[in-house]
Coordinates of C-alpha atoms in Angstrom, one line a residue:
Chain A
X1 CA -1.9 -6.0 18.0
X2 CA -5.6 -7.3 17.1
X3 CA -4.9 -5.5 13.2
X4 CA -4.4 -8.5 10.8
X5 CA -4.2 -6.5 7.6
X6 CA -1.8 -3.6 7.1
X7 CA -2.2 -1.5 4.6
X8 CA 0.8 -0.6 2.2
X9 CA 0.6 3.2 0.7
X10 CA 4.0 3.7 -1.0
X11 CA 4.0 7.5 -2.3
X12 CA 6.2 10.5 -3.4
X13 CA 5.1 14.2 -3.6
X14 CA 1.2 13.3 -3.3
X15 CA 0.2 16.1 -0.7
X16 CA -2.7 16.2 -2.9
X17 CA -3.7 13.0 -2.9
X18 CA -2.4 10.7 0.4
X19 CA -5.2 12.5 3.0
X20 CA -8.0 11.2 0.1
X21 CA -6.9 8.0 0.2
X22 CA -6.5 7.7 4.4
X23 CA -10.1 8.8 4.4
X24 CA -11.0 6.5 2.2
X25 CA -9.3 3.6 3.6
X26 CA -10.6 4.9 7.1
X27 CA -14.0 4.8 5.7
X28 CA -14.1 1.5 5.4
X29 CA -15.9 -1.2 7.4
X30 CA -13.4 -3.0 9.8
X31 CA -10.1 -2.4 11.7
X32 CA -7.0 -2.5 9.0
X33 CA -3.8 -0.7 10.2
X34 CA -2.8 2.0 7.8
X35 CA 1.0 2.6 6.9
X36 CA 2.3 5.2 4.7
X37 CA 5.7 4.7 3.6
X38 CA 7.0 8.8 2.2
X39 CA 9.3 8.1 0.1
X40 CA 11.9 11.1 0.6
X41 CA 8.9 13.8 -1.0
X42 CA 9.8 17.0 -1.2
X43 CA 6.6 18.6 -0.2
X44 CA 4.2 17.9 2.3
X45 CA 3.0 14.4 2.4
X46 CA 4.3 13.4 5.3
X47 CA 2.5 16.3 7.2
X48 CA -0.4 15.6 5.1
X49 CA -0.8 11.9 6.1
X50 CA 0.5 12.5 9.6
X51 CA -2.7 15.4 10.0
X52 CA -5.1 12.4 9.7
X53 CA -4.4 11.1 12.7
X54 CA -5.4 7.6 11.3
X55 CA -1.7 6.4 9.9
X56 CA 1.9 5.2 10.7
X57 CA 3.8 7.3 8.7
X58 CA 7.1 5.8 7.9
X59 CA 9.6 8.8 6.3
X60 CA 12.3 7.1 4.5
X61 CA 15.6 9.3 4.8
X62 CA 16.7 9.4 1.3
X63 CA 13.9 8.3 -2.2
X64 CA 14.7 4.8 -2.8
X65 CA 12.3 4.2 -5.8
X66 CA 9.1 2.5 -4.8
X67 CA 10.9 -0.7 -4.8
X68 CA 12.8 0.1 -1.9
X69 CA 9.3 1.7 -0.4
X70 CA 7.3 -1.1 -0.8
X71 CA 9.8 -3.6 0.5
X72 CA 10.0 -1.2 4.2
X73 CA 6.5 -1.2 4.2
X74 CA 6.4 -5.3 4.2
X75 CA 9.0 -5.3 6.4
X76 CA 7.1 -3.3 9.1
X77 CA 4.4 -5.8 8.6
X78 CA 6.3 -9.2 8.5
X79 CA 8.1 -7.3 12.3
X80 CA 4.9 -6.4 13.3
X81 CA 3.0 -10.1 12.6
X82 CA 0.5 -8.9 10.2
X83 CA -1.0 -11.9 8.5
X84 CA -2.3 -9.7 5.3
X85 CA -0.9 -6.8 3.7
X86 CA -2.3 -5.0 1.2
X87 CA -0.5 -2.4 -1.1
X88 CA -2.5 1.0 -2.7
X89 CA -0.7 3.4 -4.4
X90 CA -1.1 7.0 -2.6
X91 CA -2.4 8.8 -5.7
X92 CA -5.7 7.8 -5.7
X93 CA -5.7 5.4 -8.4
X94 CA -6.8 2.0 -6.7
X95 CA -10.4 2.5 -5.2
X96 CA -9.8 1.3 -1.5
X97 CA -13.4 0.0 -1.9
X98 CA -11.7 -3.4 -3.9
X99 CA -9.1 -4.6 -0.4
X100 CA -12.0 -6.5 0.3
X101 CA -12.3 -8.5 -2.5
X102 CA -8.5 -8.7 -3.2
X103 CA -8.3 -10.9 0.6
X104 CA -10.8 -12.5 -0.4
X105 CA -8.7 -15.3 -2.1
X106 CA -5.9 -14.8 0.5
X107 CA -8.8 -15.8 2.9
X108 CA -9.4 -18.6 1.5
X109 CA -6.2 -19.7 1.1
X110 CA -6.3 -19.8 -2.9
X111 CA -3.4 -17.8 -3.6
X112 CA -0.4 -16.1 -1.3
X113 CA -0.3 -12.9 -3.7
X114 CA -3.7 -11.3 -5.1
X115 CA -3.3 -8.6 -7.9
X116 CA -6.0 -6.1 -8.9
X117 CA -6.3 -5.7 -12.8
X118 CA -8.3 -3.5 -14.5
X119 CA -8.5 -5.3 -17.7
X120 CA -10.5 -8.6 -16.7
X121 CA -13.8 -6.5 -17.1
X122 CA -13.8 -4.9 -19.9
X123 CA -14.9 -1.0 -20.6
X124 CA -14.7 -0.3 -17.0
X125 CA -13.3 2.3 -15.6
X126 CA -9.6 3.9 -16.2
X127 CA -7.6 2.1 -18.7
X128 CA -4.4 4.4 -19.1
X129 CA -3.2 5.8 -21.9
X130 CA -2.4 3.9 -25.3
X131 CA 1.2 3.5 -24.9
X132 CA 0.8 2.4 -21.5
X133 CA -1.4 -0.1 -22.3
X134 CA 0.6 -1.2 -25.5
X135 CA 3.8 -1.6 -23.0
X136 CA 1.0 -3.9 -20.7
X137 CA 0.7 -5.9 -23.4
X138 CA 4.4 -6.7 -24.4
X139 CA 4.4 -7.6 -20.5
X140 CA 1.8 -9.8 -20.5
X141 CA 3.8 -11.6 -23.3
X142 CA 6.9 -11.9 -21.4
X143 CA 5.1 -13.1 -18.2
X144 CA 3.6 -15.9 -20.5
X145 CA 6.6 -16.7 -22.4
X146 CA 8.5 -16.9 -18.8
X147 CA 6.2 -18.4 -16.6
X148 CA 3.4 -19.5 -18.5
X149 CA 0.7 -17.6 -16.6
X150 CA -1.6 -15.2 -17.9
X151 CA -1.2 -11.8 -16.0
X152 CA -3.4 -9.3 -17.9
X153 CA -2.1 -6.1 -15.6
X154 CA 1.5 -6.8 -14.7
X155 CA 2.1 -3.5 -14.0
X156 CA -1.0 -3.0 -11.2
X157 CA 0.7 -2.1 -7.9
X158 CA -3.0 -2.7 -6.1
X159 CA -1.8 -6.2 -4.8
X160 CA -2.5 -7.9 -1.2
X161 CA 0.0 -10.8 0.4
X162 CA -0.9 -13.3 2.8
X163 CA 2.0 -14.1 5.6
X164 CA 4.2 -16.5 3.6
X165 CA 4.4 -14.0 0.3
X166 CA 4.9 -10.9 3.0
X167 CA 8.5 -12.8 4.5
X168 CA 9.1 -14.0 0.8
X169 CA 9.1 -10.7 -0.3
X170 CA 10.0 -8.9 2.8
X171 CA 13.4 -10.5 2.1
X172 CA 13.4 -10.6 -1.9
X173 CA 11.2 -8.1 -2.8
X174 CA 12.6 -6.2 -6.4
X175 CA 13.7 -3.1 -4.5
X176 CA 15.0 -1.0 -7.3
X177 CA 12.5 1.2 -9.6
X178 CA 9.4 -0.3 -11.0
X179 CA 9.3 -3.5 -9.2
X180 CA 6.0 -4.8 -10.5
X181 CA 6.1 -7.2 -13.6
X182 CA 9.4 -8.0 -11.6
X183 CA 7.6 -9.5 -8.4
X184 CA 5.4 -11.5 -10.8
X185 CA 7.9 -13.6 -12.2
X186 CA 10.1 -13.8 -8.7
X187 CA 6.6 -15.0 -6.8
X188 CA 6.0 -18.0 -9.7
X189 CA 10.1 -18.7 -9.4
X190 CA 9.4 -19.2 -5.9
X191 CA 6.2 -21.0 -6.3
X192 CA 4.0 -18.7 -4.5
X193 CA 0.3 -18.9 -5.9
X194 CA -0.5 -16.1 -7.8
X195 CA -4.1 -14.4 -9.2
X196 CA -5.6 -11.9 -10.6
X197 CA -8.7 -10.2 -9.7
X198 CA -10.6 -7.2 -12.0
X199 CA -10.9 -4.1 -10.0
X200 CA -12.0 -0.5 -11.3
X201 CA -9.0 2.0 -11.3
X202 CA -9.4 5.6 -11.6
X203 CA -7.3 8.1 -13.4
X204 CA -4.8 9.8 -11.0
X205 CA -6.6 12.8 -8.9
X206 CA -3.5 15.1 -9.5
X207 CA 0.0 15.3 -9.6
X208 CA 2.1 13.6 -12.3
X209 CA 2.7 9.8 -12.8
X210 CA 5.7 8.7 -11.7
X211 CA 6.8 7.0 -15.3
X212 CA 7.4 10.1 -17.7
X213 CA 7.7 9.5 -21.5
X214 CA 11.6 10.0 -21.4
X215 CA 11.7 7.5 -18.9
X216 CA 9.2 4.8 -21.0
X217 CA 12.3 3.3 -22.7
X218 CA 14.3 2.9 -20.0
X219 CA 11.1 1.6 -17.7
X220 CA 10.4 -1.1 -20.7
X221 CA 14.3 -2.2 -21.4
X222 CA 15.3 -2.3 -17.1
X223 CA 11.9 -4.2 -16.6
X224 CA 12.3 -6.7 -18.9
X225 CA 16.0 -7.4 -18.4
X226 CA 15.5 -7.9 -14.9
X227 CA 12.6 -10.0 -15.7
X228 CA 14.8 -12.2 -17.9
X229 CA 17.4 -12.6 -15.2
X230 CA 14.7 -13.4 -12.3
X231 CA 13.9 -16.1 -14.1
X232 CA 17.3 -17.3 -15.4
X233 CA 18.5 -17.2 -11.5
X234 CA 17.6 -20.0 -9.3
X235 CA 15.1 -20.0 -7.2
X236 CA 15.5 -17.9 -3.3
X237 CA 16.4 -20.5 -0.7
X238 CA 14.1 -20.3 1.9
X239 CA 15.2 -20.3 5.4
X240 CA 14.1 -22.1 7.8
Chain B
X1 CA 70.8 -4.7 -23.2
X2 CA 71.5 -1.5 -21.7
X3 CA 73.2 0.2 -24.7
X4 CA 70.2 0.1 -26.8
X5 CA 67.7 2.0 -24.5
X6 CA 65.2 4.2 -26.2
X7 CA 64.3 7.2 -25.0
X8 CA 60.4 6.1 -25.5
X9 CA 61.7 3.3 -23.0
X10 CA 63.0 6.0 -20.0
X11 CA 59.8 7.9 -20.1
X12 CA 57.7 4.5 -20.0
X13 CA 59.4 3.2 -17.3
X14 CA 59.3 6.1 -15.4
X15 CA 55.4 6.8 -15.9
X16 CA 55.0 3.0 -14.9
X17 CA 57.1 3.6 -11.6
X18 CA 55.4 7.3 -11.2
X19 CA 51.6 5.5 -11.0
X20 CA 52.7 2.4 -9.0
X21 CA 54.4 4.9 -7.1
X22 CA 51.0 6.7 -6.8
X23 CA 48.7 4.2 -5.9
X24 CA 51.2 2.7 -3.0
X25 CA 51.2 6.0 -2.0
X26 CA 47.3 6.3 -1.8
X27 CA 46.9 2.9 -0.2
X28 CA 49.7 4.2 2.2
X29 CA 47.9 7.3 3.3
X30 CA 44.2 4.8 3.7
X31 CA 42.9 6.8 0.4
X32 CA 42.5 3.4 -1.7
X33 CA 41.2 0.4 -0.3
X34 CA 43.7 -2.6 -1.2
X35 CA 41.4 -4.9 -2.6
X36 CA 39.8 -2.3 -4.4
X37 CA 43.8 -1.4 -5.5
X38 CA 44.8 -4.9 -6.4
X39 CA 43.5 -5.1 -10.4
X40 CA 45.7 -1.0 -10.4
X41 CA 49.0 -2.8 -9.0
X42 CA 48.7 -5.9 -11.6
X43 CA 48.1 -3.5 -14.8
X44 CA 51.0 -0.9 -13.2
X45 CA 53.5 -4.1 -12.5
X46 CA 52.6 -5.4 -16.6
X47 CA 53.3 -1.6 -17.9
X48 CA 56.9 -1.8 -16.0
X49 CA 57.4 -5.0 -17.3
X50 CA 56.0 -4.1 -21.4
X51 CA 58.3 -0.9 -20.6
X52 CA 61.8 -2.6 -19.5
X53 CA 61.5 -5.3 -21.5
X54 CA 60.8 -4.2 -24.8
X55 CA 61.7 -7.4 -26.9
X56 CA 59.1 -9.1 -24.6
X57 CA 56.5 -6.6 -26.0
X58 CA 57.5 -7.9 -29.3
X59 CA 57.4 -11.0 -28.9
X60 CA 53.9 -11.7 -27.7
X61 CA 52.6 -9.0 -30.6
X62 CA 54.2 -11.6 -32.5
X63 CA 52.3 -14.4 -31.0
X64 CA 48.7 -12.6 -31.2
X65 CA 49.3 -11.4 -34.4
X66 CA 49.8 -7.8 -34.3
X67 CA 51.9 -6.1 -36.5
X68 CA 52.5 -3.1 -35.0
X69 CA 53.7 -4.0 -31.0
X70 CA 52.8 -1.0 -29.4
X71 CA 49.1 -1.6 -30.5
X72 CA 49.5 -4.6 -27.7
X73 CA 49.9 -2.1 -25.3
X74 CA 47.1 0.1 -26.4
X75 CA 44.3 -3.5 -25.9
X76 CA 46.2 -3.9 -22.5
X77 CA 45.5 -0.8 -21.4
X78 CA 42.4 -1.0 -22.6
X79 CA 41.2 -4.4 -20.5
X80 CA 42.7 -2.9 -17.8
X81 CA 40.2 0.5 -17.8
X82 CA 37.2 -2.3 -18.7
X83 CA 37.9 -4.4 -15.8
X84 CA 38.3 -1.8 -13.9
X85 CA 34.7 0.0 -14.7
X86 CA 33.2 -3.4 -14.1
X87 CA 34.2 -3.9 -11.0
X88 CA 33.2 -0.3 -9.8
X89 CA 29.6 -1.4 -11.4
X90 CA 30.2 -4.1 -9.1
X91 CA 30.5 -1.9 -6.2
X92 CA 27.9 1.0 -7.2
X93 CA 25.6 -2.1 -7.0
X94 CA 26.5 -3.7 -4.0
X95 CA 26.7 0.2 -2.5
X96 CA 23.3 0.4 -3.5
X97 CA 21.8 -2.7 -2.1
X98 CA 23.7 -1.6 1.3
X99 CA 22.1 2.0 1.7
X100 CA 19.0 0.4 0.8
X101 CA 19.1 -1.6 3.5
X102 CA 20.6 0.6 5.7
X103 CA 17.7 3.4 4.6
X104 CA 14.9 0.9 5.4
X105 CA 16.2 0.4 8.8
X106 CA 16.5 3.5 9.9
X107 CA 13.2 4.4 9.0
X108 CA 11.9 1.5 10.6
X109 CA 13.8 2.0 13.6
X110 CA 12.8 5.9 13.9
X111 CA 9.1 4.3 13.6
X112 CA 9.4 2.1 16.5
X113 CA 11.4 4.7 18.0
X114 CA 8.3 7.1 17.9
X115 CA 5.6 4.6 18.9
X116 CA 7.4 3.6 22.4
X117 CA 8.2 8.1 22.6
X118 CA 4.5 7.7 22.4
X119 CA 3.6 4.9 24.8
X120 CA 5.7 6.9 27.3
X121 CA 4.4 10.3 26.9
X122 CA 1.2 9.8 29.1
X123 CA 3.1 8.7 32.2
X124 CA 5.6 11.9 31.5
X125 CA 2.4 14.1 31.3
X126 CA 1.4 12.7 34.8
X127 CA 4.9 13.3 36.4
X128 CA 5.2 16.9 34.8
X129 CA 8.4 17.4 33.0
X130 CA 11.8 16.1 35.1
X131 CA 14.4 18.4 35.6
X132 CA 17.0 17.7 33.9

C-alpha cells in the first residue's frame, strides 16, 4: 500500500458523468488511489466506474444520502492507512486538476481539513444559481455567528483531510443528507484546523443536482438546525 | 360504591381491561418488545384506574382546574399518544444510525471481500478450476 492519498467520489445516478471524472483523476500526475462510493444508483454507475479499470468501486446496499457515502468512503481510508483523502463529487463539478493544491496545506501541516471555494476569486468560473448562492450566504453567517471563522463556500463538497481529520470524521462524520456546512462547524468544535482555498468549479456536465427546489426549504431548515445543535453539543471525546 | 355505577363506567372499564388485555397479549406472543410496551401498560393501568374510580377523576380535575372532569381524561390521553410518538422518533433515529452503520459495513466488507477474491484468482487460474 505505497497510495497515500485516496480519493473520495461519492455519487448517485451519474452514469454520465463518473467515467469523466476517473479519467480525469487518472490523468493526473502521480499515484492517488481512486474510490467510488455508489450510492444505491439506479442506473449504471457502478458498471460505468467499474469499466475504467482504474477504481475501487464500493456499492453501498441501500442510498444512505451522501452523508452516509462520504463517511464509508473515509472509513475505507482510515482501514486502509491512507494519510490523505481527498473528496470530489462524481458529477463533474470539482476540476480534479485543484487536489493538488487542496494538499497542499495538508502537506504542510497548516490545516487537517482543506475546502475548495469558488468564491475567494472572484468572476471565475461556475458560481451556481442565485438562490443557491443566496442560501451560501445565510451559511456563511451562521458559520461566523457559531464559530467565528469565515467560510465563504460552506456548501463545497471538494474538501481533502489529512490522517487525524480522516479518524475524526471517520467516526463523527454528519452522516445524514447534506453533511457539508454540518462538518464545518463539528471540525472547529473539535478543534481541527480548518481553510479554505479558491478553486474553479464547473457547472454540472449532466444529470440533475441532487438539491431540487422543493427540497431547498427543507435543505436550509435541517442544515441549520443541525448546525445549531453541533455546536450546542460538547465536543467528541477522542479516544485514545 | 357499587350501587352507583354508570353505565359510561362498565364500558370504560372494560375498554381499559380489553387494551391492557391486548398489549399483554402481544408481549405474550413476542409481537411487542416490553420496553418498547412499558409507557402502553402505565397509560392502560391510569385508564382502569380514571375508569373504576370515578370520584378520583373528579377530584384531581378539581385540583388542575378543569371544570368539566372528563376533559382530564381527554389531556391524559393525549400525553400518552405524544410520549408515545417521541419515543418511536427516538427509535426511527437510533434505527437509522444502526442500518447506517450496518450498510457501511457491509459494503466495506463485500470490498475487501472482492480484493482477496482477486488476489486469489491468479493461483486458481494456474491450478485450473477444482472439482468440487
Amino acid at each position: 500500500m505505497n497510495k497515500s492519498v485516496c480519493i473520495i467520489i461519492p455519487c448517485y445516478n451519474e452514469q454520465e458523468n463518473i467515467a469523466g471524472v476517473i479519467a480525469e483523476v487518472v490523468a493526473l500526475p502521480g499515484e492517488r488511489e481512486i474510490l467510488v462510493i455508489n450510492d444505491g444508483s439506479t442506473d449504471a454507475t457502478s458498471m460505468r466506474a467499474r469499466e475504467t479499470g482504474k477504481a475501487v468501486v464500493i456499492d453501498m446496499p441501500a442510498n444512505l444520502g451522501v452523508g452516509g457515502a462520504v463517511q464509508t468512503g473515509l472509513k475505507y481510508a482510515a482501514r486502509n492507512n491512507y494519510q490523505y483523502a481527498v473528496k470530489l463529487d462524481g458529477d463533474g463539478q470539482h476540476n480534479p486538476a485543484s487536489i493538488d493544491s487542496l494538499l497542499q496545506p495538508l502537506h504542510e501541516n497548516n490545516a487537517d481539513i482543506v475546502i475548495g471555494s469558488r468564491f475567494i476569486t472572484e468572476n471565475e468560473g461556475f458560481k451556481s444559481t442565485f438562490w443557491r448562492r443566496a442560501g451560501i450566504s445565510v451559511f456563511e453567517f451562521i458559520v461566523r455567528w457559531l464559530t467565528g471563522r469565515r467560510i465563504t463556500d460552506a456548501t463545497s463538497g471538494l474538501r481533502a483531510y489529512n490522517r487525524s481529520a480522516i479518524e475524526f470524521m471517520e467516526k463523527y462524520y454528519p452522516s445524514f443528507d447534506y453533511p457539508e456546512p454540518e462538518e464545518i462547524i463539528l471540525a472547529c468544535k473539535n478543534q481541527l484546523r480548518l481553510q479554505e482555498i479558491p478553486v474553479v468549479m464547473r457547472e454540472r456536465r449532466s444529470g440533475m443536482s441532487t438539491i431540487s427546489s422543493a427540497m431547498s426549504i427543507y435543505f436550509m431548515l435541517k442544515v441549520t438546525l443541525s448546525m445549531l445543535f453541533i455546536s450546542l453539543r460538547s465536543p467528541e471525546k477522542k479516544e485514545g | 360504591m357499587f350501587e352507583h355505577i354508570e353505565r359510561i363506567q362498565i364500558i370504560s372499564v372494560i375498554g381499559s381491561l380489553t387494551f391492557l388485555a391486548m398489549i399483554i397479549r402481544l408481549i405474550k406472543h413476542k409481537m411487542l418488545k416490553e420496553a418498547y410496551a412499558i409507557l402502553w401498560l402505565i397509560f392502560g393501568v391510569v385508564f382502569l384506574i380514571c375508569s373504576v374510580w370515578k370520584k378520583g377523576l373528579d377530584y384531581f380535575a378539581g385540583i388542575v382546574g378543569i371544570y368539566y372532569p372528563p376533559a382530564l381524561l381527554f389531556l391524559i390521553m393525549i400525553i400518552a399518544l405524544i410520549l408515545v410518538l417521541i419515543q418511536f422518533s427516538i427509535i426511527v433515529s437510533s434505527q437509522n444510525d444502526k442500518i447506517r452503520q450496518l450498510s457501511q459495513e457491509v459494503a466495506l466488507l463485500s470490498i475487501s471481500w472482492q480484493k482477496n477474491k482477486k488476489l486469489e484468482e491468479p493461483s486458481d487460474n494456474a491450478k485450473n478450476k477444482p472439482d468440487c
